CSV table of C-alpha atoms in Angstrom, one decimal:
chain,number,residue,atom,x,y,z
A,20,MET,CA,28.4,42.9,-151.8
A,21,GLN,CA,25.0,44.2,-153.0
A,22,LEU,CA,22.4,42.0,-151.8
A,23,SER,CA,19.6,42.7,-154.1
A,24,PHE,CA,19.4,39.3,-155.6
A,25,LEU,CA,18.1,38.2,-152.0
A,26,ARG,CA,15.3,40.3,-152.1
A,27,PRO,CA,12.4,37.7,-153.1
A,28,LEU,CA,13.3,36.2,-150.4
A,29,TYR,CA,12.0,38.4,-148.0
A,30,ASP,CA,9.0,39.7,-150.1
A,31,ARG,CA,7.1,37.8,-148.4
A,32,PRO,CA,6.5,35.7,-145.3
A,33,GLY,CA,8.2,32.6,-143.9
A,34,PRO,CA,8.6,30.0,-142.8
A,35,TRP,CA,11.1,28.7,-144.9
A,36,CYS,CA,13.1,25.7,-146.4
A,37,SER,CA,16.3,26.5,-147.0
A,38,VAL,CA,18.7,23.8,-149.1
A,39,TYR,CA,22.2,23.4,-149.4
A,40,LEU,CA,23.4,20.0,-151.6
A,41,ASP,CA,26.5,18.9,-153.0
A,42,ALA,CA,25.7,18.2,-156.6
A,43,SER,CA,28.7,17.4,-158.4
A,44,ARG,CA,28.8,14.6,-160.9
A,45,ASP,CA,32.6,12.8,-160.0
A,46,THR,CA,31.4,9.5,-160.8
A,47,HIS,CA,28.7,7.8,-163.0
A,48,ASP,CA,26.1,7.3,-160.3
A,49,ALA,CA,26.1,10.8,-159.6
A,50,ARG,CA,22.3,10.5,-159.8
A,51,PRO,CA,22.0,7.6,-157.0
A,52,ALA,CA,24.2,9.5,-154.8
A,53,LEU,CA,22.1,12.9,-155.4
A,54,ASP,CA,19.2,11.1,-154.4
A,55,LEU,CA,20.5,9.9,-151.4
A,56,ARG,CA,21.8,12.7,-150.5
A,57,TRP,CA,18.5,14.5,-151.1
A,58,ARG,CA,16.6,11.8,-148.5
A,59,ALA,CA,18.3,12.5,-145.9
A,60,LEU,CA,17.9,16.2,-146.0
A,61,LYS,CA,14.2,15.3,-146.6
A,62,GLY,CA,13.9,13.9,-143.2
A,63,GLN,CA,15.6,16.7,-141.5
A,64,LEU,CA,13.0,18.8,-142.7
A,65,LEU,CA,10.0,17.0,-142.0
A,66,GLU,CA,11.6,16.2,-138.5
A,67,GLN,CA,11.7,19.9,-137.8
A,68,GLY,CA,8.2,20.5,-139.3
A,69,ALA,CA,8.5,21.7,-142.6
A,70,ASP,CA,5.3,21.3,-144.5
A,71,ALA,CA,5.0,18.9,-147.4
A,72,ALA,CA,3.5,21.3,-149.9
A,73,THR,CA,7.2,23.3,-149.4
A,74,ILE,CA,9.4,20.0,-149.2
A,75,ASP,CA,7.4,18.0,-152.3
A,76,ALA,CA,8.7,22.1,-153.9
A,77,VAL,CA,12.3,21.4,-153.2
A,78,GLU,CA,12.3,17.9,-154.2
A,79,ARG,CA,11.2,18.9,-157.4
A,80,VAL,CA,13.7,21.0,-158.2
A,81,VAL,CA,16.4,18.6,-157.0
A,82,ARG,CA,15.2,15.8,-158.2
A,83,GLY,CA,14.6,17.5,-161.5
A,84,HIS,CA,18.7,18.7,-161.3
A,85,ASP,CA,20.7,17.1,-164.4
A,86,PRO,CA,23.9,16.5,-162.4
A,87,MET,CA,26.9,18.9,-164.2
A,88,PRO,CA,30.5,17.7,-164.6
A,89,GLY,CA,32.6,19.1,-161.5
A,90,ASP,CA,32.4,20.1,-158.3
A,91,TYR,CA,30.1,22.3,-157.1
A,92,GLY,CA,26.2,22.8,-155.0
A,93,ILE,CA,22.5,23.9,-155.5
A,94,ALA,CA,20.8,26.0,-152.8
A,95,VAL,CA,16.8,26.3,-152.5
A,96,PHE,CA,14.8,28.2,-151.3
A,97,ALA,CA,11.5,28.1,-150.6
A,98,THR,CA,7.8,28.6,-148.5
A,99,GLY,CA,4.9,28.1,-148.9
A,100,GLY,CA,4.4,25.7,-151.2
A,101,ARG,CA,6.9,27.3,-153.9
A,102,VAL,CA,10.4,27.7,-154.6
A,103,VAL,CA,11.3,31.5,-154.4
A,104,LEU,CA,14.8,31.0,-155.4
A,105,THR,CA,17.5,28.5,-156.7
A,106,GLU,CA,21.6,29.2,-157.1
A,107,TYR,CA,24.1,27.9,-158.2
A,108,LEU,CA,27.3,27.1,-156.1
A,109,ALA,CA,30.8,27.6,-157.6
A,110,ALA,CA,31.6,24.5,-155.0
A,111,PRO,CA,29.9,22.2,-152.8
A,112,PRO,CA,28.9,23.6,-149.6
A,113,LEU,CA,31.1,22.3,-146.4
A,114,ARG,CA,28.3,20.0,-145.7
A,115,ASP,CA,24.6,19.3,-147.1
A,116,LEU,CA,22.3,21.5,-145.2
A,117,ALA,CA,18.6,21.7,-144.7
A,118,THR,CA,16.7,24.3,-142.6
A,119,TRP,CA,13.5,24.9,-141.8
A,120,SER,CA,13.3,28.4,-139.5
A,121,ALA,CA,10.9,32.1,-139.7
A,122,LEU,CA,13.6,33.1,-142.2
A,123,PRO,CA,15.9,31.9,-145.0
A,124,HIS,CA,19.2,30.5,-144.3
A,125,THR,CA,21.2,32.2,-146.5
A,126,MET,CA,24.5,33.1,-144.9
A,127,PRO,CA,26.1,30.1,-146.4
A,128,LEU,CA,25.5,31.5,-149.8
A,129,VAL,CA,26.6,34.8,-149.1
A,130,ALA,CA,29.5,33.4,-147.4
A,131,GLN,CA,30.6,31.4,-151.0
A,132,ARG,CA,29.3,34.3,-153.4
A,133,GLY,CA,32.1,36.6,-152.0
A,134,GLU,CA,32.4,39.9,-153.7
A,135,GLN,CA,30.9,40.0,-156.9
A,136,VAL,CA,33.1,41.7,-159.5
A,137,ALA,CA,30.8,43.2,-162.8
A,138,TRP,CA,33.4,42.2,-165.5
A,139,VAL,CA,33.7,42.0,-169.9
A,140,ARG,CA,36.1,40.2,-171.3
A,141,VAL,CA,36.9,40.5,-175.7
A,142,LEU,CA,38.6,38.4,-177.4
A,143,ALA,CA,39.7,40.8,-180.6
A,144,ASP,CA,41.6,39.4,-184.1
A,145,ARG,CA,41.5,41.3,-187.1
A,146,THR,CA,38.8,40.3,-188.8
A,147,GLY,CA,36.2,41.0,-185.8
A,148,ALA,CA,35.7,40.8,-181.6
A,149,ASP,CA,33.4,37.9,-179.4
A,150,ALA,CA,32.6,39.4,-175.3
A,151,VAL,CA,31.2,38.1,-172.9
A,152,ALA,CA,29.4,40.1,-170.0
A,153,VAL,CA,28.5,38.9,-166.6
A,154,SER,CA,27.2,41.5,-164.4
A,155,ALA,CA,27.1,41.0,-160.4
A,156,GLY,CA,25.6,37.5,-159.7
A,157,GLY,CA,23.7,37.9,-163.0
A,158,VAL,CA,23.6,36.1,-166.4
A,159,PRO,CA,26.7,36.5,-168.9
A,160,ARG,CA,25.4,38.5,-172.3
A,161,ARG,CA,27.2,37.8,-175.1
A,162,ALA,CA,28.3,40.1,-178.4
A,163,HIS,CA,29.6,38.9,-181.4
A,164,VAL,CA,30.9,41.2,-184.0
A,165,GLN,CA,32.4,40.4,-187.1
A,166,GLY,CA,34.3,42.7,-189.7
A,167,ARG,CA,32.5,45.1,-192.3
A,168,GLU,CA,34.5,44.0,-195.6
A,169,SER,CA,35.2,40.8,-197.3
A,170,PHE,CA,38.4,41.4,-197.2
A,171,GLN,CA,41.3,38.7,-196.9
A,172,LEU,CA,43.3,40.1,-193.6
A,173,ARG,CA,46.8,38.8,-194.0
A,174,ARG,CA,49.8,40.6,-194.9
A,175,VAL,CA,49.4,41.2,-198.6
A,176,GLN,CA,52.8,39.4,-200.7
A,177,PRO,CA,55.6,42.1,-201.8
A,178,GLY,CA,55.2,43.3,-205.5
A,179,GLY,CA,52.1,44.1,-207.9
A,180,TRP,CA,50.6,47.4,-208.1
A,181,SER,CA,47.7,46.9,-205.9
A,182,GLN,CA,49.7,46.1,-202.8
A,183,SER,CA,49.6,49.3,-200.9
A,184,ARG,CA,45.6,50.0,-202.2
A,185,TYR,CA,45.1,46.7,-200.3
A,186,GLN,CA,47.0,46.8,-197.4
A,187,ARG,CA,45.2,51.0,-197.0
A,188,ALA,CA,41.8,48.7,-197.8
A,189,ALA,CA,42.9,46.3,-194.6
A,190,MET,CA,44.0,49.0,-192.3
A,191,GLU,CA,40.7,51.0,-192.4
A,192,ALA,CA,38.7,46.8,-192.0
A,193,TRP,CA,40.3,46.7,-189.1
A,194,HIS,CA,40.1,50.8,-187.3
A,195,HIS,CA,36.7,50.4,-188.3
A,196,ASN,CA,36.0,46.7,-186.8
A,197,ALA,CA,37.7,47.8,-183.8
A,198,GLY,CA,35.4,50.9,-183.9
A,199,ASP,CA,32.1,48.4,-183.7
A,200,ALA,CA,34.0,46.2,-181.2
A,201,ALA,CA,35.0,49.0,-178.9
A,202,ALA,CA,31.0,50.0,-179.7
A,203,ALA,CA,29.7,46.6,-178.2
A,204,THR,CA,32.2,46.2,-175.2
A,205,ALA,CA,31.2,49.6,-174.1
A,206,ASP,CA,27.5,49.1,-174.3
A,207,LEU,CA,28.2,45.6,-172.4
A,208,ALA,CA,30.0,47.9,-170.4
A,209,ASP,CA,27.3,49.6,-169.6
A,210,LYS,CA,24.6,47.5,-169.2
A,211,VAL,CA,26.3,45.6,-166.4
A,212,GLY,CA,28.2,47.8,-164.9
A,213,ALA,CA,31.3,46.6,-165.1
A,214,ASP,CA,34.3,47.0,-162.9
A,215,VAL,CA,36.9,45.5,-164.9
A,216,VAL,CA,36.9,45.4,-168.9
A,217,VAL,CA,39.7,42.5,-170.2
A,218,VAL,CA,40.9,43.3,-173.9
A,219,ALA,CA,42.8,40.1,-174.9
A,220,GLY,CA,43.5,38.7,-178.5
A,221,ASP,CA,45.5,40.6,-180.9
A,222,ILE,CA,47.9,42.7,-180.1
A,223,ARG,CA,47.0,45.1,-183.1
A,224,ALA,CA,43.2,44.6,-182.9
A,225,THR,CA,43.5,45.1,-179.3
A,226,GLY,CA,45.6,47.9,-179.5
A,227,MET,CA,42.7,49.5,-181.6
A,228,ILE,CA,39.7,48.3,-179.7
A,229,ALA,CA,41.2,50.3,-176.3
A,230,ALA,CA,42.0,53.5,-178.0
A,231,GLN,CA,38.6,53.9,-178.9
A,232,LEU,CA,37.4,52.9,-176.0
A,233,PRO,CA,35.2,55.8,-173.8
A,234,GLU,CA,37.3,57.2,-171.6
A,235,ARG,CA,35.2,56.4,-168.4
A,236,TRP,CA,36.6,52.4,-169.3
A,237,GLN,CA,40.0,53.3,-169.2
A,238,ASP,CA,40.7,53.5,-165.9
A,239,VAL,CA,39.5,49.9,-165.6
A,240,LEU,CA,41.3,48.3,-168.9
A,241,VAL,CA,43.2,44.9,-168.8
A,242,ARG,CA,44.9,44.8,-171.8
A,243,THR,CA,46.7,41.2,-172.6
A,244,ASP,CA,47.9,38.9,-176.1
A,245,ALA,CA,46.7,36.1,-174.2
A,246,GLY,CA,44.3,34.1,-175.6
A,247,LYS,CA,42.4,33.8,-179.6
A,248,ARG,CA,39.1,33.7,-181.2
A,249,ALA,CA,39.6,30.2,-182.5
A,250,GLY,CA,42.4,28.0,-182.9
A,251,GLY,CA,44.4,29.0,-180.4
A,252,ALA,CA,47.1,27.0,-178.4
A,253,ASP,CA,46.3,28.1,-174.9
A,254,PRO,CA,42.2,29.7,-174.8
A,255,THR,CA,42.5,29.5,-171.2
A,256,ALA,CA,45.5,32.0,-171.0
A,257,MET,CA,43.1,34.9,-171.1
A,258,ASP,CA,40.3,33.4,-168.5
A,259,ASP,CA,43.5,33.3,-166.5
A,260,LEU,CA,44.0,36.9,-166.4
A,261,THR,CA,40.7,37.4,-166.3
A,262,VAL,CA,39.9,35.6,-162.6
A,263,GLN,CA,43.2,37.4,-162.0
A,264,THR,CA,42.2,40.5,-162.5
A,265,ILE,CA,39.0,40.1,-160.5
A,266,ALA,CA,40.1,38.8,-157.5
A,267,GLU,CA,42.4,41.4,-157.5
A,268,VAL,CA,39.3,44.2,-157.8
A,269,ALA,CA,37.1,41.9,-155.4
A,270,ASP,CA,40.6,41.9,-152.8
A,271,GLN,CA,40.4,46.2,-152.9
A,272,ARG,CA,37.7,46.4,-151.9
A,273,VAL,CA,38.0,44.3,-149.0
A,274,SER,CA,40.6,46.6,-148.0
A,275,ALA,CA,38.7,49.6,-148.7
A,276,ALA,CA,35.6,48.4,-146.1
A,277,LEU,CA,38.1,47.6,-143.8
A,278,ASP,CA,40.1,50.8,-144.0
A,279,ARG,CA,37.0,52.7,-144.1
A,280,PHE,CA,35.9,50.6,-140.7
A,281,GLY,CA,39.3,51.2,-139.5
A,282,LEU,CA,38.6,55.1,-140.0
A,283,GLN,CA,35.4,55.3,-137.7
A,284,GLU,CA,37.4,54.0,-134.9
A,285,ASP,CA,35.3,52.1,-132.1
A,286,VAL,CA,31.9,53.4,-133.3
A,287,GLY,CA,30.0,50.6,-135.2
A,288,ALA,CA,32.1,47.7,-134.0
A,289,GLY,CA,30.1,45.0,-132.1
A,290,LEU,CA,27.2,42.9,-132.6
A,291,ASP,CA,25.3,45.2,-130.0
A,292,ALA,CA,26.5,48.9,-132.2
A,293,VAL,CA,25.7,46.8,-135.8
A,294,VAL,CA,22.0,46.3,-134.1
A,295,ARG,CA,21.2,49.4,-133.1
A,296,ALA,CA,22.6,51.0,-136.2
A,297,LEU,CA,20.4,48.6,-138.5
A,298,GLN,CA,17.1,49.9,-136.2
A,299,ARG,CA,18.2,53.4,-136.9
A,300,ASN,CA,18.9,52.4,-140.6
A,301,GLN,CA,22.3,54.0,-140.0
A,302,VAL,CA,24.8,51.1,-141.7
A,303,ASP,CA,26.1,51.2,-145.2
A,304,THR,CA,28.4,48.0,-145.1
A,305,MET,CA,28.5,45.7,-142.9
A,306,LEU,CA,31.7,43.3,-142.5
A,307,ILE,CA,31.4,39.8,-140.7
A,308,VAL,CA,33.8,37.0,-140.4
A,309,ASP,CA,32.8,34.4,-141.7
A,310,ASP,CA,32.2,31.4,-139.5
A,311,ALA,CA,30.4,28.3,-140.5
A,312,SER,CA,29.9,27.0,-136.6
A,313,ALA,CA,28.4,30.3,-135.6
A,314,ASP,CA,24.9,29.9,-133.8
A,315,GLY,CA,24.1,33.6,-132.5
A,316,GLU,CA,20.7,34.4,-132.2
A,317,LEU,CA,18.6,37.7,-132.5
A,318,TRP,CA,14.8,38.8,-132.1
A,319,VAL,CA,13.2,40.2,-135.0
A,320,GLY,CA,9.6,41.7,-135.8
A,321,PRO,CA,7.5,41.8,-139.1
A,322,ASP,CA,9.9,44.5,-140.4
A,323,PRO,CA,13.7,44.3,-141.7
A,324,THR,CA,14.3,47.3,-139.2
A,325,GLU,CA,13.0,45.3,-136.3
A,326,ILE,CA,15.6,43.8,-134.8
A,327,ALA,CA,17.0,43.2,-131.3
A,328,THR,CA,19.4,42.1,-129.3
A,329,ASP,CA,16.4,40.9,-126.3
A,330,PRO,CA,12.8,40.6,-126.9
A,331,GLY,CA,12.3,43.8,-124.7
A,332,GLN,CA,13.8,46.1,-127.0
A,333,LEU,CA,11.3,45.0,-129.7
A,334,ALA,CA,8.6,45.7,-127.1
A,335,ALA,CA,9.8,49.5,-126.4
A,336,MET,CA,9.3,49.5,-130.4
A,337,SER,CA,5.9,47.8,-130.2
A,338,VAL,CA,6.4,44.5,-131.7
A,339,ASP,CA,3.9,42.6,-130.6
A,340,ASP,CA,5.1,38.9,-131.1
A,341,PRO,CA,8.7,38.7,-131.6
A,342,GLN,CA,10.6,36.1,-133.4
A,343,ARG,CA,13.6,34.5,-131.9
A,344,VAL,CA,16.3,33.4,-135.3
A,345,ARG,CA,20.2,33.2,-136.7
A,346,ALA,CA,21.4,36.0,-135.7
A,347,ASP,CA,23.2,35.7,-139.1
A,348,ALA,CA,19.6,35.4,-140.7
A,349,ALA,CA,18.2,38.5,-138.9
A,350,LEU,CA,20.9,40.9,-140.1
A,351,LEU,CA,20.8,39.6,-143.6
A,352,ARG,CA,17.5,40.8,-144.2
A,353,ALA,CA,18.0,44.0,-142.1
A,354,LEU,CA,20.8,44.6,-144.5
A,355,VAL,CA,18.3,44.2,-147.6
A,356,GLY,CA,15.9,45.9,-146.0
A,357,THR,CA,17.9,48.8,-146.1
A,358,ASP,CA,19.8,48.8,-149.0
A,359,ALA,CA,23.1,48.2,-147.3
A,360,GLU,CA,26.0,45.8,-148.2
A,361,LEU,CA,27.8,43.2,-147.1
A,362,THR,CA,31.3,42.5,-146.6
A,363,VAL,CA,32.3,39.0,-146.1
A,364,LEU,CA,35.9,38.5,-144.1
A,365,ALA,CA,38.1,35.5,-143.6
A,366,PRO,CA,38.9,34.8,-139.8
A,367,GLU,CA,42.5,35.9,-140.7
A,368,GLU,CA,41.3,39.0,-142.0
A,369,ALA,CA,39.7,40.7,-138.8
A,370,PRO,CA,41.2,38.6,-136.0
A,371,ASP,CA,40.3,41.6,-133.2
A,372,LEU,CA,36.7,42.6,-135.1
A,373,THR,CA,33.9,42.7,-131.7
A,374,ASP,CA,31.8,39.4,-132.0
A,375,GLY,CA,32.6,39.3,-135.2
A,376,VAL,CA,30.5,41.7,-136.8
A,377,GLY,CA,30.7,45.7,-137.5
A,378,ALA,CA,29.3,48.1,-139.7
A,379,VAL,CA,30.5,51.2,-141.7
A,380,LEU,CA,27.8,53.9,-141.2
A,381,ARG,CA,26.1,56.1,-143.2
A,382,TYR,CA,26.1,59.2,-141.3
A,383,VAL,CA,27.6,59.2,-137.6
A,384,ASP,CA,25.9,61.9,-134.5
A,385,ALA,CA,25.7,62.2,-131.1
A,386,SER,CA,23.1,59.4,-130.2
A,387,THR,CA,25.6,56.9,-132.0
A,388,PRO,CA,26.9,53.8,-129.5
A,389,GLY,CA,30.6,55.1,-129.2
A,390,ARG,CA,30.1,58.9,-129.8
A,391,GLY,CA,29.1,59.4,-125.5
A,392,ASN,CA,25.4,58.0,-125.5
A,393,GLY,CA,26.7,54.4,-125.9
């Protein structure tokens, strides 16, 4: 998982308000229920010493939110009287949560986001195509390709001297339309760095589009005749396929990270080893088990790589005023600051991972723990 979307949270000093709130609208009284939940969290922030201006900034976002149908949540991060980041959660948080701390509490957010897969989805028929592209954690982009010709693209009835001419014209129009759709699809895929391209709809149109996609997108192409641009009996069928394909890509990424970690044998395993690797800008991908009950702590200085298991390590790094913070908050800040990635694991995926954390390293040298100098 790339964590660049969190960078605004680490470009300014704290302390931080971090709020996770169930914003679901499942009853007619959703607004009063949301207000009640917020009031409880506001009280917790006041007890923790949060300043009024920052609480007010969060409150404006929460009270200004219009609950939407379905189950979901919102996460809000604010400091210095200003909201810096607001994120929708695909499902309500495990529990409403409000913290006031030196670093933003971002672990619940990244744990719920999981692996972010960029994808392009195309619905096509013989008159054109509609495409939607979503970058990893980004905002949907859309493209609409209409047919170039005004032909009625239907099978011509038998008979008549013009039959073959109109059939050739129709086929030529389909080919042009498919070429335009393929070009638009490739452009969207390039913009979002797509991991998956799903082309769905009319079987002949999808075949023409697929054939004209650039070679670089052929390996991530999935074709299906599910879904129609209009009047389809089951417009959700293609959505199901897209979700399934994205889930498979996410699973492959997690498996690949575990495989790479396993090839290192005992290098990069455990909290001590990960912290030392982060100090050295050595982590390519950190693995962490999602444990909502985790409450471990680490020590940090102003710089992301100033992270340690005890304050003495930071004193040796000439850090004057180290702060004690949540371990996951410190680890995530260090990952963002060193452009490293994160893989969140379910407990059953890594039952033997030391301390529930490990790292795939960018390089290994003689001073790396587990190489004889640990």
